[in-house]
CSV table of C-alpha atoms in Angstrom, one decimal:
chain,number,residue,atom,x,y,z
A,16,UNK,CA,-2.5,-41.1,9.7
A,17,UNK,CA,0.5,-38.8,9.7
A,18,UNK,CA,3.8,-39.6,8.2
A,19,UNK,CA,7.0,-37.7,8.8
A,20,UNK,CA,8.7,-38.4,5.5
A,21,UNK,CA,7.6,-39.5,2.0
A,22,UNK,CA,9.5,-42.7,2.6
A,23,UNK,CA,7.3,-43.4,5.7
A,24,UNK,CA,4.2,-42.7,3.6
A,25,UNK,CA,5.3,-45.2,0.9
A,26,UNK,CA,6.3,-47.8,3.6
A,27,UNK,CA,2.7,-47.5,5.1
A,28,UNK,CA,3.9,-48.5,8.5
A,29,UNK,CA,5.2,-51.8,7.4
A,30,UNK,CA,2.1,-52.7,5.4
A,31,UNK,CA,3.3,-51.3,2.0
A,32,UNK,CA,3.1,-54.6,0.1
A,33,UNK,CA,-0.5,-55.1,1.2
A,34,UNK,CA,-1.6,-51.5,0.7
A,35,UNK,CA,0.1,-50.8,-2.6
A,36,UNK,CA,-0.7,-54.3,-3.9
A,37,UNK,CA,-4.4,-53.6,-3.1
A,38,UNK,CA,-4.2,-50.2,-4.9
A,39,UNK,CA,-2.5,-51.8,-7.8
A,40,UNK,CA,-5.0,-54.7,-8.1
A,41,UNK,CA,-7.9,-52.3,-7.9
A,42,UNK,CA,-6.3,-50.0,-10.5
A,43,UNK,CA,-5.7,-52.9,-12.9
A,44,UNK,CA,-9.3,-54.2,-12.4
A,45,UNK,CA,-10.7,-50.7,-13.1
A,46,UNK,CA,-8.6,-50.3,-16.2
A,47,UNK,CA,-9.6,-53.8,-17.4
A,48,UNK,CA,-13.3,-52.9,-17.0
A,49,UNK,CA,-12.9,-49.6,-18.8
A,50,UNK,CA,-11.0,-51.2,-21.8
A,51,UNK,CA,-13.4,-54.1,-21.9
A,52,UNK,CA,-16.4,-51.8,-21.9
A,53,UNK,CA,-15.0,-49.6,-24.6
A,54,UNK,CA,-14.2,-52.6,-26.8
A,55,UNK,CA,-17.7,-54.1,-26.3
A,56,UNK,CA,-19.3,-50.7,-27.1
A,57,UNK,CA,-17.3,-50.5,-30.3
A,58,UNK,CA,-18.3,-54.0,-31.3
A,59,UNK,CA,-22.0,-53.5,-30.5
A,60,UNK,CA,-22.1,-50.2,-32.5
A,61,UNK,CA,-20.5,-52.0,-35.4
A,62,UNK,CA,-23.0,-54.9,-35.2
A,63,UNK,CA,-25.9,-52.4,-35.0
A,64,UNK,CA,-24.7,-50.5,-38.0
A,65,UNK,CA,-24.3,-53.7,-40.0
A,66,UNK,CA,-27.8,-54.8,-39.1
A,67,UNK,CA,-29.3,-51.5,-40.1
A,68,UNK,CA,-27.4,-51.7,-43.4
A,69,UNK,CA,-28.6,-55.3,-44.0
A,70,UNK,CA,-32.2,-54.3,-43.2
A,71,UNK,CA,-32.0,-51.4,-45.6
A,72,UNK,CA,-30.7,-53.7,-48.4
A,73,UNK,CA,-33.5,-56.2,-47.8
A,74,UNK,CA,-36.1,-53.4,-47.8
A,75,UNK,CA,-34.6,-52.0,-51.1
A,76,UNK,CA,-34.7,-55.5,-52.7
A,77,UNK,CA,-38.3,-56.0,-51.6
A,78,UNK,CA,-39.2,-52.6,-53.0
A,79,UNK,CA,-37.5,-53.4,-56.3
A,80,UNK,CA,-39.3,-56.8,-56.5
A,81,UNK,CA,-42.7,-55.0,-55.8
A,82,UNK,CA,-42.1,-52.5,-58.6
A,83,UNK,CA,-41.3,-55.2,-61.2
């Protein structure tokens, strides 16, 4: 599609509310997915780190009991 002016481009031939609304909704959904994924990744890495630390403490305690 060819538009003669920038205003015509943003008006999208009378369908601006639909077109820009769709772009906006899609952008919001993608941003939400990105933020959600990053927060989940951070939480999972923290949980994994805590589990590793807990297992190491358990193993150290078992080794200490075995040496006594």
